[in-house]
């Protein structure tokens, strides 16, 4: 079994080598998980204690990212039968 701190270091190396700019959320558990989570936090990566917690963090990050984006204009859509525009 790979230790959590080693997994965290590998994630940091992969992120840096790929020049990723998107936020990451990682579910990390097992041997040396606290050390691994500390490494991730130091690098600006969100650690989740469970899959549920990680999913909640992803949803929260998505809402923040979406709120920073301009709202795209809605194109005019052709009317459906019955006179209502489709969405």
GROMACS .gro file of C-alpha atoms in nm:
model
   87
    1UNK     CA    1   0.000   0.000   0.000
    2UNK     CA    2   0.137   0.339  -0.098
    3UNK     CA    3   0.161   0.592   0.185
    4UNK     CA    4  -0.060   0.900   0.173
    5UNK     CA    5   0.234   1.140   0.185
    6UNK     CA    6   0.391   0.970  -0.118
    7UNK     CA    7   0.060   0.987  -0.307
    8UNK     CA    8   0.032   1.357  -0.223
    9UNK     CA    9   0.385   1.426  -0.345
   10UNK     CA   10   0.307   1.244  -0.670
   11UNK     CA   11  -0.009   1.449  -0.720
   12UNK     CA   12   0.186   1.773  -0.671
   13UNK     CA   13   0.455   1.663  -0.918
   14UNK     CA   14   0.193   1.560  -1.176
   15UNK     CA   15   0.001   1.887  -1.137
   16UNK     CA   16   0.317   2.093  -1.176
   17UNK     CA   17   0.448   1.895  -1.474
   18UNK     CA   18   0.112   1.931  -1.652
   19UNK     CA   19   0.094   2.303  -1.565
   20UNK     CA   20  -0.260   2.256  -1.436
   21UNK     CA   21  -0.438   2.577  -1.341
   22UNK     CA   22  -0.770   2.428  -1.238
   23UNK     CA   23  -0.835   2.365  -0.869
   24UNK     CA   24  -0.792   2.006  -0.754
   25UNK     CA   25  -0.978   1.815  -0.486
   26UNK     CA   26  -0.827   1.487  -0.368
   27UNK     CA   27  -0.979   1.219  -0.147
   28UNK     CA   28  -0.693   1.077   0.053
   29UNK     CA   29  -0.714   0.813   0.325
   30UNK     CA   30  -0.492   0.546   0.471
   31UNK     CA   31  -0.140   0.526   0.608
   32UNK     CA   32   0.016   0.872   0.664
   33UNK     CA   33  -0.296   1.043   0.535
   34UNK     CA   34  -0.257   1.342   0.768
   35UNK     CA   35   0.093   1.405   0.636
   36UNK     CA   36  -0.040   1.372   0.283
   37UNK     CA   37  -0.325   1.615   0.349
   38UNK     CA   38  -0.078   1.865   0.495
   39UNK     CA   39   0.134   1.843   0.178
   40UNK     CA   40  -0.173   1.897  -0.038
   41UNK     CA   41  -0.293   2.195   0.168
   42UNK     CA   42   0.052   2.356   0.148
   43UNK     CA   43   0.028   2.330  -0.230
   44UNK     CA   44  -0.324   2.475  -0.252
   45UNK     CA   45  -0.491   2.141  -0.322
   46UNK     CA   46  -0.811   2.065  -0.133
   47UNK     CA   47  -0.797   1.734   0.056
   48UNK     CA   48  -1.119   1.551   0.135
   49UNK     CA   49  -1.149   1.301   0.419
   50UNK     CA   50  -1.420   1.105   0.237
   51UNK     CA   51  -1.566   1.080  -0.111
   52UNK     CA   52  -1.871   1.274   0.015
   53UNK     CA   53  -1.657   1.556   0.156
   54UNK     CA   54  -1.450   1.572  -0.162
   55UNK     CA   55  -1.768   1.590  -0.372
   56UNK     CA   56  -1.901   1.874  -0.156
   57UNK     CA   57  -1.575   2.065  -0.201
   58UNK     CA   58  -1.592   2.015  -0.578
   59UNK     CA   59  -1.949   2.149  -0.588
   60UNK     CA   60  -1.846   2.452  -0.380
   61UNK     CA   61  -1.546   2.522  -0.605
   62UNK     CA   62  -1.766   2.487  -0.914
   63UNK     CA   63  -2.010   2.744  -0.777
   64UNK     CA   64  -1.728   2.988  -0.705
   65UNK     CA   65  -1.572   2.937  -1.049
   66UNK     CA   66  -1.911   2.974  -1.222
   67UNK     CA   67  -1.983   3.298  -1.036
   68UNK     CA   68  -1.660   3.446  -1.172
   69UNK     CA   69  -1.747   3.372  -1.535
   70UNK     CA   70  -1.953   3.610  -1.748
   71UNK     CA   71  -2.304   3.490  -1.820
   72UNK     CA   72  -2.324   3.389  -2.186
   73UNK     CA   73  -2.601   3.540  -2.397
   74UNK     CA   74  -2.887   3.299  -2.458
   75UNK     CA   75  -2.935   3.248  -2.831
   76UNK     CA   76  -3.280   3.286  -2.981
   77UNK     CA   77  -3.416   2.937  -3.017
   78UNK     CA   78  -3.673   2.830  -3.274
   79UNK     CA   79  -4.028   2.801  -3.147
   80UNK     CA   80  -4.165   2.455  -3.079
   81UNK     CA   81  -4.511   2.346  -3.178
   82UNK     CA   82  -4.748   2.514  -2.939
   83UNK     CA   83  -4.572   2.849  -2.967
   84UNK     CA   84  -4.320   2.812  -2.683
   85UNK     CA   85  -3.948   2.844  -2.741
   86UNK     CA   86  -3.744   2.535  -2.656
   87UNK     CA   87  -3.480   2.563  -2.384
   0.00000   0.00000   0.00000
